[in-house]
PDB file of C-alpha atoms in Angstrom:
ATOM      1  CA  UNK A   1     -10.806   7.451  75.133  1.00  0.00           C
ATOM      2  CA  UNK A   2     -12.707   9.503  72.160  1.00  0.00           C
ATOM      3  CA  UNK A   3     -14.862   8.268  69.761  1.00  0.00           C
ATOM      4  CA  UNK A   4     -12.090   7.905  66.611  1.00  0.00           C
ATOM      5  CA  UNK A   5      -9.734   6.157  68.989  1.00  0.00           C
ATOM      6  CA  UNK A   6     -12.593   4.316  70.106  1.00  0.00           C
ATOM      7  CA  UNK A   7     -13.595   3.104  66.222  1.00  0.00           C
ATOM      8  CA  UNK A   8      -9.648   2.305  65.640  1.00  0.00           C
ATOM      9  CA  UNK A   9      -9.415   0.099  68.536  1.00  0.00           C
ATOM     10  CA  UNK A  10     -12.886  -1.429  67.227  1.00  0.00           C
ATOM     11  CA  UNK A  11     -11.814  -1.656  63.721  1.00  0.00           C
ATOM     12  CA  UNK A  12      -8.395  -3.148  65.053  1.00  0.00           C
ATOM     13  CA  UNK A  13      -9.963  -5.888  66.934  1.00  0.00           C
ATOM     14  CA  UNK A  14     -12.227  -6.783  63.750  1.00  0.00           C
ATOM     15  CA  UNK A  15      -9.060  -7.169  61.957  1.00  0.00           C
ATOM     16  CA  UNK A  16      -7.342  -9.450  64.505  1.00  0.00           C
ATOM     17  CA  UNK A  17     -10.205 -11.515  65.204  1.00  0.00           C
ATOM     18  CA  UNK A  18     -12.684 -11.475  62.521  1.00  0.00           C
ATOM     19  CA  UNK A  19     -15.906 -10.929  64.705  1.00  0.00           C
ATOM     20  CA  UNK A  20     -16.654  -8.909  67.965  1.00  0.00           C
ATOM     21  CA  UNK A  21     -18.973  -9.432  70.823  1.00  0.00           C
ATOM     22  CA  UNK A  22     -20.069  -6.117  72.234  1.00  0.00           C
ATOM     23  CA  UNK A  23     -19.924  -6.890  75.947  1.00  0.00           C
ATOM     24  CA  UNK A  24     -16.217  -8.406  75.454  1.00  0.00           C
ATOM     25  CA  UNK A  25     -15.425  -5.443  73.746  1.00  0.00           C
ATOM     26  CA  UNK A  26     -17.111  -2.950  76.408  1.00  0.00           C
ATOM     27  CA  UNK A  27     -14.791  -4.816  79.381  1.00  0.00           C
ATOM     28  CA  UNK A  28     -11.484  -4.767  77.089  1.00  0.00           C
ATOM     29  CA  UNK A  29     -12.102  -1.212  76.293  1.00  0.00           C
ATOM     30  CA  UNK A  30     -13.530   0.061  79.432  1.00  0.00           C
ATOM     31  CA  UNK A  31     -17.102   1.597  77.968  1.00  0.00           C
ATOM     32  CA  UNK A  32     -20.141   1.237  78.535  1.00  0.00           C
ATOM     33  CA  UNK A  33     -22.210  -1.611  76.094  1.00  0.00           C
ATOM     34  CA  UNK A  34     -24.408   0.820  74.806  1.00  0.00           C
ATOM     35  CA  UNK A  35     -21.308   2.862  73.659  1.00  0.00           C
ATOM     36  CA  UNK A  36     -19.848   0.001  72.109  1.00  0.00           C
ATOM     37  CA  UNK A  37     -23.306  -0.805  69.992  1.00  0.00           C
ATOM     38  CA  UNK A  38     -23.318   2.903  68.740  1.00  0.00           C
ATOM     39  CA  UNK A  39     -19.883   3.106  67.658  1.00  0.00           C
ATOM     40  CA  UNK A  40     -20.558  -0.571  65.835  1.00  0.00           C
ATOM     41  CA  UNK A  41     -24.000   0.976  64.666  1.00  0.00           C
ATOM     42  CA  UNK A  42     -22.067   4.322  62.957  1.00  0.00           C
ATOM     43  CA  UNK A  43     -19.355   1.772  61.713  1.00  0.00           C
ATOM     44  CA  UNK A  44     -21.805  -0.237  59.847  1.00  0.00           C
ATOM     45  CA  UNK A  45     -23.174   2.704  58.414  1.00  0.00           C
ATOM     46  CA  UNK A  46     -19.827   3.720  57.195  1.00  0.00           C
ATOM     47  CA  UNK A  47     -19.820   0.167  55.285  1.00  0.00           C
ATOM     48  CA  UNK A  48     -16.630  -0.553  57.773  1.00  0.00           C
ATOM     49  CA  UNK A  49     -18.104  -3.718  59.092  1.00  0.00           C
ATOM     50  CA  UNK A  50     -21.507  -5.628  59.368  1.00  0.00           C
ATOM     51  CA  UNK A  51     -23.655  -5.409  62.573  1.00  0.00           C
ATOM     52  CA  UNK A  52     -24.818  -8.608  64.044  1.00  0.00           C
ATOM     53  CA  UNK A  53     -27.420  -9.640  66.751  1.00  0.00           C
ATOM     54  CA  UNK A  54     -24.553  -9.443  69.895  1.00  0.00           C
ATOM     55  CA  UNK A  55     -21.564  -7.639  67.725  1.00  0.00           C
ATOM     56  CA  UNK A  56     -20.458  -7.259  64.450  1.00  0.00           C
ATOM     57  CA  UNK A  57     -18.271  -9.314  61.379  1.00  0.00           C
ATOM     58  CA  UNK A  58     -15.681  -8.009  59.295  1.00  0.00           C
ATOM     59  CA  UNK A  59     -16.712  -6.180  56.291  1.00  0.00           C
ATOM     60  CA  UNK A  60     -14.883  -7.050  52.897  1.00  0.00           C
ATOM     61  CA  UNK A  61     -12.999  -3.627  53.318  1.00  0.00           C
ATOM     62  CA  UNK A  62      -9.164  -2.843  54.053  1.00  0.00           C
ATOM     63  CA  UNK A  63      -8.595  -2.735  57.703  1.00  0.00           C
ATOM     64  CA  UNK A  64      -5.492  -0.155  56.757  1.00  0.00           C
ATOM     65  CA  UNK A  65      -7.480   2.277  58.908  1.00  0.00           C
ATOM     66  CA  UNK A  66      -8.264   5.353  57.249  1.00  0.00           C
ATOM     67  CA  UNK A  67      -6.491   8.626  58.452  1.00  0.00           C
ATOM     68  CA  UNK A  68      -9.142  10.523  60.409  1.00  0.00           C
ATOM     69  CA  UNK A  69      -9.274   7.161  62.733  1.00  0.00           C
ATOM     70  CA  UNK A  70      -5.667   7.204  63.584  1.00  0.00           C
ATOM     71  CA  UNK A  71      -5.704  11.236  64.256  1.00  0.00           C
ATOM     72  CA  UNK A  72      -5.837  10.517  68.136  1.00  0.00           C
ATOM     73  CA  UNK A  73      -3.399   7.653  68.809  1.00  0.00           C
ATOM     74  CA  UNK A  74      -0.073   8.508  69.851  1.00  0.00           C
ATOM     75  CA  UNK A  75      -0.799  12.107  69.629  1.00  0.00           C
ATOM     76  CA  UNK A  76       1.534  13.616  72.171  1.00  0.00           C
ATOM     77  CA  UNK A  77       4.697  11.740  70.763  1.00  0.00           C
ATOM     78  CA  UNK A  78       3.952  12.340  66.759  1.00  0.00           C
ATOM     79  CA  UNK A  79       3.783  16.336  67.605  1.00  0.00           C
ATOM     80  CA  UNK A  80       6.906  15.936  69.670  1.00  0.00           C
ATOM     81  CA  UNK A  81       8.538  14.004  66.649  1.00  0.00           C
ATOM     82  CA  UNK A  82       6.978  16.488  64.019  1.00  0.00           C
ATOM     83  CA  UNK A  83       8.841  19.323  66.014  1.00  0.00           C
ATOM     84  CA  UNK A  84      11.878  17.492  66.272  1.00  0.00           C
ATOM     85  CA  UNK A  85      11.840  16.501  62.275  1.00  0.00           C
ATOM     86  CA  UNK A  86      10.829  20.132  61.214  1.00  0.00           C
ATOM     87  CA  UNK A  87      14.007  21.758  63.006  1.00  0.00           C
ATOM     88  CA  UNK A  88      15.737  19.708  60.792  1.00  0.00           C
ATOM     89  CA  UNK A  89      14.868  21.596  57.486  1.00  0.00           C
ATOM     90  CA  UNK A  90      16.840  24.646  56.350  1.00  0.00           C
ATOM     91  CA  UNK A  91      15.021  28.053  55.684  1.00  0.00           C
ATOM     92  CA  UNK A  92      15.115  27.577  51.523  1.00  0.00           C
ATOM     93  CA  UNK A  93      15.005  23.810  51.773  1.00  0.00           C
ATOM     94  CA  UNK A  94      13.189  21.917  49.006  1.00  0.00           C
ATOM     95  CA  UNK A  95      11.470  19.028  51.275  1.00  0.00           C
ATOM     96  CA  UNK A  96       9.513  15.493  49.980  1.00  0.00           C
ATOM     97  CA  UNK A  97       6.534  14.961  52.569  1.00  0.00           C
ATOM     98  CA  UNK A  98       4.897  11.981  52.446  1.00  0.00           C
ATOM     99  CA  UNK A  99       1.378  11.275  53.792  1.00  0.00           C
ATOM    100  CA  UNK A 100       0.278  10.304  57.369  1.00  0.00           C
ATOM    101  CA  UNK A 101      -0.707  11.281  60.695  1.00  0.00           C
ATOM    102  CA  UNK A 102       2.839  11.749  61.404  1.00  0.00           C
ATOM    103  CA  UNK A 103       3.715  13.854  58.300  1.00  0.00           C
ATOM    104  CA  UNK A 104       0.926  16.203  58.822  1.00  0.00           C
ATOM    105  CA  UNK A 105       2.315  16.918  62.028  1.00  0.00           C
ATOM    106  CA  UNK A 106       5.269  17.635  60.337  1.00  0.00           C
ATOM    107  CA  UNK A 107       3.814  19.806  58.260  1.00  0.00           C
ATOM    108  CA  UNK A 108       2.056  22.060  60.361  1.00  0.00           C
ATOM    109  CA  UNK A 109       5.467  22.158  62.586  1.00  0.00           C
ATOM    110  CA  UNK A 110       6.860  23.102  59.684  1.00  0.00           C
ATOM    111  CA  UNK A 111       5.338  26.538  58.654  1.00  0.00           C
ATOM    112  CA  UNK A 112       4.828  27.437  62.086  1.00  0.00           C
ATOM    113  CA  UNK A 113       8.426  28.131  62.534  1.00  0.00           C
ATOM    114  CA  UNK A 114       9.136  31.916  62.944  1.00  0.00           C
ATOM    115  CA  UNK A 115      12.783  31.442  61.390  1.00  0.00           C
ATOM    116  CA  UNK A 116      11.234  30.140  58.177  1.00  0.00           C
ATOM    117  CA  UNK A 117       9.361  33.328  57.479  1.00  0.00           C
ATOM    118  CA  UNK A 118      10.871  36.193  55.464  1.00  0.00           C
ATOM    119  CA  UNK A 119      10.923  39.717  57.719  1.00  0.00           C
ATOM    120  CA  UNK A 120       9.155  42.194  55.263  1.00  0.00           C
ATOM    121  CA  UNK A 121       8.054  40.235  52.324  1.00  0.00           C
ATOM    122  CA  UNK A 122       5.326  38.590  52.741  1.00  0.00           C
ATOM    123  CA  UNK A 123       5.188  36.899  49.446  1.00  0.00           C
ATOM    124  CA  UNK A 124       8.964  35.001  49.660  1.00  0.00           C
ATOM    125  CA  UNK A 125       8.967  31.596  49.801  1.00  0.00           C
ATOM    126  CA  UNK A 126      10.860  30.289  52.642  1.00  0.00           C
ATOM    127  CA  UNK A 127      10.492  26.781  51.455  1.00  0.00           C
ATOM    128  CA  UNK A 128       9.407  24.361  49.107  1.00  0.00           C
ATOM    129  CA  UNK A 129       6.780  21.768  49.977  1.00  0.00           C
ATOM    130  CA  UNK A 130       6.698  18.427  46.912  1.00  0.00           C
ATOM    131  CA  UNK A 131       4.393  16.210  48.511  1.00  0.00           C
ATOM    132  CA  UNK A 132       1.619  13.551  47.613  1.00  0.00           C
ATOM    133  CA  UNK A 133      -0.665  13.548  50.524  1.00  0.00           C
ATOM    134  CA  UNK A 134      -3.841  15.802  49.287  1.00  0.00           C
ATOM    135  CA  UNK A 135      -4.682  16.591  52.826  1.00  0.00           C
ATOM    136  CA  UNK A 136      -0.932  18.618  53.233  1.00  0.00           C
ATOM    137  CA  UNK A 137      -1.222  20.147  50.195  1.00  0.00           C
ATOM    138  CA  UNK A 138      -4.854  21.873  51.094  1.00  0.00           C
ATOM    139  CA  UNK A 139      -3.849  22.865  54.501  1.00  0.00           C
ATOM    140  CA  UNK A 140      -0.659  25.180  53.253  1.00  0.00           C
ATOM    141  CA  UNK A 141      -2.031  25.866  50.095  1.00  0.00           C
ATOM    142  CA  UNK A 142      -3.183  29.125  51.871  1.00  0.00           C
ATOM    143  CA  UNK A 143       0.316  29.715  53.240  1.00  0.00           C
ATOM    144  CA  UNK A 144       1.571  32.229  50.970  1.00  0.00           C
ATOM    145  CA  UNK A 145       5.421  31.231  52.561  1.00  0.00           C
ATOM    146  CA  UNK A 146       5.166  27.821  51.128  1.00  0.00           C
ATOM    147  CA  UNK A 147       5.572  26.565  47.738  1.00  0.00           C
ATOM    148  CA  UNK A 148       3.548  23.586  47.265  1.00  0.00           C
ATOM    149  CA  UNK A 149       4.349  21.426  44.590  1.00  0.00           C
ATOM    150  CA  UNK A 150       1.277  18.179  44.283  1.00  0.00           C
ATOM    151  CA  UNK A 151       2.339  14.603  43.182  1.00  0.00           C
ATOM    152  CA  UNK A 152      -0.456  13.308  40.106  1.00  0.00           C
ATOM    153  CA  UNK A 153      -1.711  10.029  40.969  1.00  0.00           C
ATOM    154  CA  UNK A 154      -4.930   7.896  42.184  1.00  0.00           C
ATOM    155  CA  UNK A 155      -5.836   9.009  46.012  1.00  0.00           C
ATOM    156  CA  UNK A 156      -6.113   6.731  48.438  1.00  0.00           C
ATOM    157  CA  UNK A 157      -8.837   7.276  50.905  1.00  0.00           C
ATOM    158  CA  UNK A 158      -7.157   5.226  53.877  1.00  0.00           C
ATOM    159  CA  UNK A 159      -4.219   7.987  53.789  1.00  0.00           C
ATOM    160  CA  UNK A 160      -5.128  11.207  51.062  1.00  0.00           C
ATOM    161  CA  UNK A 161      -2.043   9.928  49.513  1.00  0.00           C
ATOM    162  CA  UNK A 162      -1.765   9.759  45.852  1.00  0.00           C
ATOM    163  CA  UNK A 163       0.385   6.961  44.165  1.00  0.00           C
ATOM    164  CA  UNK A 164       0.401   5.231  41.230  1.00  0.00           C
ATOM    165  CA  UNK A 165       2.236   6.128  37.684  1.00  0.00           C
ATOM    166  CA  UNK A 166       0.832   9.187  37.345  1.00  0.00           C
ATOM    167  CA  UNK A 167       2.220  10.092  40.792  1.00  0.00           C
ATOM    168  CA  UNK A 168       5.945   9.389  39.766  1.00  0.00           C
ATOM    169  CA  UNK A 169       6.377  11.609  37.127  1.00  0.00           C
ATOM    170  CA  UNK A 170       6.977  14.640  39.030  1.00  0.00           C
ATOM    171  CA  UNK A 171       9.402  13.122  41.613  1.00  0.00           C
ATOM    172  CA  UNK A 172      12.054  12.197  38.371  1.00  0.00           C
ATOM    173  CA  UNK A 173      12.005  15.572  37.413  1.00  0.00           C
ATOM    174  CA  UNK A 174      12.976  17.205  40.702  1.00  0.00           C
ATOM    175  CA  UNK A 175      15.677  17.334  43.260  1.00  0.00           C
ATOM    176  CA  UNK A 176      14.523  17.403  47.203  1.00  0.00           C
ATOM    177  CA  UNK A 177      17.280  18.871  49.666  1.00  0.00           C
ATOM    178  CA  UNK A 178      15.753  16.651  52.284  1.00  0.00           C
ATOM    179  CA  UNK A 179      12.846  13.648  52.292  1.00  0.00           C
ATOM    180  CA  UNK A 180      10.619  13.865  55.587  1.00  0.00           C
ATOM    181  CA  UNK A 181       8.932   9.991  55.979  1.00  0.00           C
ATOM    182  CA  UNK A 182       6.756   8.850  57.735  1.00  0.00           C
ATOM    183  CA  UNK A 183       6.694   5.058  57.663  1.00  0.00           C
ATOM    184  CA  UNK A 184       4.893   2.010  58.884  1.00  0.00           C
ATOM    185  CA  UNK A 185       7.947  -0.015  60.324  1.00  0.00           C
ATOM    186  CA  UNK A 186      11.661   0.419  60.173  1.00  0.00           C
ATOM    187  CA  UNK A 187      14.028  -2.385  60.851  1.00  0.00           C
ATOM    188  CA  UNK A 188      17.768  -2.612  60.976  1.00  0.00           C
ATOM    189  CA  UNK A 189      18.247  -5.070  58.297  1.00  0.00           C
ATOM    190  CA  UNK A 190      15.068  -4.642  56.338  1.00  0.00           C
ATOM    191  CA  UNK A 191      15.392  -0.731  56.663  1.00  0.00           C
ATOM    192  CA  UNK A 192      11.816   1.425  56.271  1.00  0.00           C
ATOM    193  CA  UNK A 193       8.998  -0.095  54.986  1.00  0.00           C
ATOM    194  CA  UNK A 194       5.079   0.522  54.310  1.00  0.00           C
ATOM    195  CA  UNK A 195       1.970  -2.119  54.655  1.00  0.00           C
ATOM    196  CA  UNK A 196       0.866  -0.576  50.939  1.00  0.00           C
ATOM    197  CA  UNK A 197       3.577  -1.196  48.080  1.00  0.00           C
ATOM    198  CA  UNK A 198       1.955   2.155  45.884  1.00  0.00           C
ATOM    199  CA  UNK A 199       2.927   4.160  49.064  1.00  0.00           C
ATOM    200  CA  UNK A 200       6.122   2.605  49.226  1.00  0.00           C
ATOM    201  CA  UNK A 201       7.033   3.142  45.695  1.00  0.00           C
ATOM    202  CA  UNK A 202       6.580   7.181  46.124  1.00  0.00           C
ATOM    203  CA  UNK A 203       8.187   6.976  49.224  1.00  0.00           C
ATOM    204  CA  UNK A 204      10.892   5.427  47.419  1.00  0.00           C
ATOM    205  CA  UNK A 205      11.327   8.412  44.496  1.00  0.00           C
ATOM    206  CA  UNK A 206      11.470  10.427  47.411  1.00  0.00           C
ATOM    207  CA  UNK A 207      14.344   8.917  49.238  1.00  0.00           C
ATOM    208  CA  UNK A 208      16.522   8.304  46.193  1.00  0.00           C
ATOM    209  CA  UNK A 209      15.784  11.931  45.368  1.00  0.00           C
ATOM    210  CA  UNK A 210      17.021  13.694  48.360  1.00  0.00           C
ATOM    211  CA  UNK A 211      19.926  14.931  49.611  1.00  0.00           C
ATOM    212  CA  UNK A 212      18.946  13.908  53.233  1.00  0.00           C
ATOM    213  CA  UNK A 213      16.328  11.316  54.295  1.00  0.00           C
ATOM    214  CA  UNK A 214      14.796  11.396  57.756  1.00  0.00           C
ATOM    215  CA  UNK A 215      12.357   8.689  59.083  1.00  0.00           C
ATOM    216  CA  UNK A 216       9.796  10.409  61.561  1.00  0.00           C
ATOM    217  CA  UNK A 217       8.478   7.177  63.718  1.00  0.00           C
ATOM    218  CA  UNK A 218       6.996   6.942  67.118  1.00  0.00           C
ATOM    219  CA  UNK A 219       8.457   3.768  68.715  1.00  0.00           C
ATOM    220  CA  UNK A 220       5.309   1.036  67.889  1.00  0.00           C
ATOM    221  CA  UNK A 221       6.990   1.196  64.173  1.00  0.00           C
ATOM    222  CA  UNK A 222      10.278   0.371  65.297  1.00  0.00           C
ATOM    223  CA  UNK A 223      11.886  -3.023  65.156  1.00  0.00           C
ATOM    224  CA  UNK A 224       9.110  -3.943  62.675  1.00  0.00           C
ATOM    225  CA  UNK A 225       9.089  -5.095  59.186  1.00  0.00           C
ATOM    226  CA  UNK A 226       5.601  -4.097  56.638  1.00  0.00           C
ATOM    227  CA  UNK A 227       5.218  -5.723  53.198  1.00  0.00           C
ATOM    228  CA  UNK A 228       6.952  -3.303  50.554  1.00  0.00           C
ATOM    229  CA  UNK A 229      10.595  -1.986  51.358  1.00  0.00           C
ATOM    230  CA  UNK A 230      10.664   2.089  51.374  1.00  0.00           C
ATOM    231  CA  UNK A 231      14.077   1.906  51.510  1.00  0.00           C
ATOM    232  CA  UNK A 232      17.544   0.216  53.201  1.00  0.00           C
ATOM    233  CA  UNK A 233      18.818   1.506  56.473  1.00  0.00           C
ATOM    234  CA  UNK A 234      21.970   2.789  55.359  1.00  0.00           C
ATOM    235  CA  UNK A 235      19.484   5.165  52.656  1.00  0.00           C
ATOM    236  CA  UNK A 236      18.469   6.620  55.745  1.00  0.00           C
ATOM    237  CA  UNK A 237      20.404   9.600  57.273  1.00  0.00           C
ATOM    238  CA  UNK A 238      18.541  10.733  60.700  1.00  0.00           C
ATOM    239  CA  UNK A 239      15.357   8.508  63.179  1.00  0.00           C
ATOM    240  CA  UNK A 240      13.427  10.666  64.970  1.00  0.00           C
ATOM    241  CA  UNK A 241      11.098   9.024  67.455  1.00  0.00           C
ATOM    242  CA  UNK A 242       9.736   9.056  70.677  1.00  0.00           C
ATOM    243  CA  UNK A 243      11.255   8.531  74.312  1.00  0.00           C
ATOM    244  CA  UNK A 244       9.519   4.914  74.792  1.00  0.00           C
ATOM    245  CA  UNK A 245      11.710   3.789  72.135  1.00  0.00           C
ATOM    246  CA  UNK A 246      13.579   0.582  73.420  1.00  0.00           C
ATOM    247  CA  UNK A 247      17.420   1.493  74.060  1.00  0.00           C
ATOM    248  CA  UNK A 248      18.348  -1.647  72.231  1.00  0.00           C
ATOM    249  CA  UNK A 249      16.791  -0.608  68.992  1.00  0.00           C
ATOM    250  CA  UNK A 250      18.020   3.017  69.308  1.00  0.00           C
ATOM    251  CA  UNK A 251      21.208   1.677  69.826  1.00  0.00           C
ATOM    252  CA  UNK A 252      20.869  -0.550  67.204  1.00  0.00           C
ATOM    253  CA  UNK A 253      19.914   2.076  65.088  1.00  0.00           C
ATOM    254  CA  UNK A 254      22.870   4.484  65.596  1.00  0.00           C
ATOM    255  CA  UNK A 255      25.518   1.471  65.354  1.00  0.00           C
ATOM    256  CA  UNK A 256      24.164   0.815  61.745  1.00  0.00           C
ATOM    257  CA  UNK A 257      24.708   4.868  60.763  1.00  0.00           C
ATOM    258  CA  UNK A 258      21.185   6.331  62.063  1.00  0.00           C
ATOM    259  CA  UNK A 259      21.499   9.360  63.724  1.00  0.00           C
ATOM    260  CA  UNK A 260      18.836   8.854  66.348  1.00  0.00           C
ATOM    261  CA  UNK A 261      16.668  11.814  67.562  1.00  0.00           C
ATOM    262  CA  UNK A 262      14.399  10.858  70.931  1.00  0.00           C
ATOM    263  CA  UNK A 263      11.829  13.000  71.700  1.00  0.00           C
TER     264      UNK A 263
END
C-alpha cells in the first residue's frame, strides 16, 4: 500500500469513526505503528486532523478527500474505464470533462489516441476540450491538438474543479457533442449524482448540453445515491465501468436504456 493510499484509508477511517488509535489502525491496515504515527504526524501538519497522545481526532475539515489522495485507489480499473470512455469520442468532437481521478484518466486517454491527431499539420485541432477541472486544463494546455476551453468559477481544492456562477456562464453559451462524467454514485432511479451540489450543478450544464452523455464509474459508485442529483438515468446515454461491477446492476442498468461498457 503507498503512502497516499495509506493517508486516504487514514483520513477515511477519521471520517467514519471520529478518532483513531494507531495500533488499531497499524493491524487493520497491515503497517507497521511507527508508519501509522508518521503518516498521522504529516496529516496533522497538513491541518487534516489533530494528533493525540495514542492517535489522532478529526479536524474541522471536509473529509471529501482531496484529489492527490485518491490518485492510487482503483487505479487499474479507472485507466481501463478512461480507455474505454475516450474511444467513444469522435476525431472533431467538442467534449464536456468534468473533474476527478477518473476524468483525468480520461483525459490523458484522450490525446494519446493516434487517430485523433492530424497527419501533417501539426497545428489542427482534432478536438475540443470545455472543461472545469484546472488540473485537465494545465496538463493539455501544451497539446497543441487540443482546444481547451476553461470553465470561470471558485476552485475547489478537494477536486481542482471550479464551480460556482461564474463557472456557468460558459457552459450556456456552448454546445458539447458529447459530456464525459465522472460521478460519485449512479443509481437506477436516482440516476448520477455527486457528494458536492456546486459540482453537481456544472455537471448538470454539461449533461443538458450534450449531444451524448457518458458516465465513466468504477463499480464502488454504482448502486449508490450522493446528495445533489447530476442528472436522471434516462439523461444518460452510455456506463462505462469496471468488470467487478455486480451483474444485477449492469443489468439493471441496460434494462432502464444504459448502454453498459465493462472493462
Amino acid at each position: 500500500m503507498s503512502r497516499y493510499e495509506r493517508w486516504g484509508s487514514l483520513l477515511e477511517l477519521l471520517a467514519k469513526h471520529g478518532r483513531l488509535e494507531v495500533e488499531d489502525v497499524a493491524a487493520e491496515l497491515d503497517v507497521s505503528p511507527a508508519t501509522i504515527r508518521r503518516d498521522l504526524d504529516q496529516l496533522a501538519q497538513q491541518q487534516m486532523l489533530t494528533r493525540t497522545r495514542g492517535g489522532a481526532v478529526a479536524h474541522a475539515v471536509s473529509y471529501d478527500l482531496p484529489l492527490r489522495y485518491k490518485t492510487a485507489r482503483h487505479a487499474s480499473e479507472k485507466q481501463r474505464i478512461a480507455q474505454a470512455a475516450a474511444a467513444l469520442v469522435k476525431p472533431g468532437e467538442t467534449v464536456g470533462l468534468n473533474g476527478g481521478t477518473t476524468m483525468t484518466e480520461v483525459a490523458r486517454a484522450l490525446v494519446a489516441r493516434a487517430d485523433l491527431h492530424t497527419e501533417g499539420d501539426s497545428t489542427a485541432q482534432a478536438f475540443t476540450i470545455v472543461t472545469n477541472a484546472l488540473n485537465i486544463a494545465g496538463e493539455l494546455a501544451v497539446r497543441r491538438h487540443v482546444k481547451i476551453v476553461v470553465t470561470g468559477g471558485v476552485a475547489r481544492p478537494q477536486s481542482y474543479e471550479l464551480i460556482g456562477p461564474l463557472a456557468t456562464g460558459i457552459l450556456h453559451e456552448v454546445a458539447l457533442d458529447v459530456a464525459i462524467l465522472g460521478v460519485d454514485a449512479i443509481d437506477v432511479e436516482h440516476g448520477a449524482s455527486a457528494h458536492h451540489e456546486g459540482e453537481a450543478s456544472i455537471n448538470q450544464l454539461m449533461a443538458a448540453g450534450a449531444g451524448r452523455v457518458v458516465v465513466a464509474a468504477d463499480s464502488s459508485k454504482l448502486g449508490r445515491r450522493a446528495f445533489a442529483r447530476i442528472c436522471p438515468l434516462d439523461r444518460v446515454d452510455v456506463l462505462v465501468t469496471d468488470t467487478a461491477a455486480p451483474e444485477a446492476a449492469t443489468s439493471a442498468f441496460a434494462e432502464a436504456g444504459v448502454r453498459v461498457i465493462r472493462v
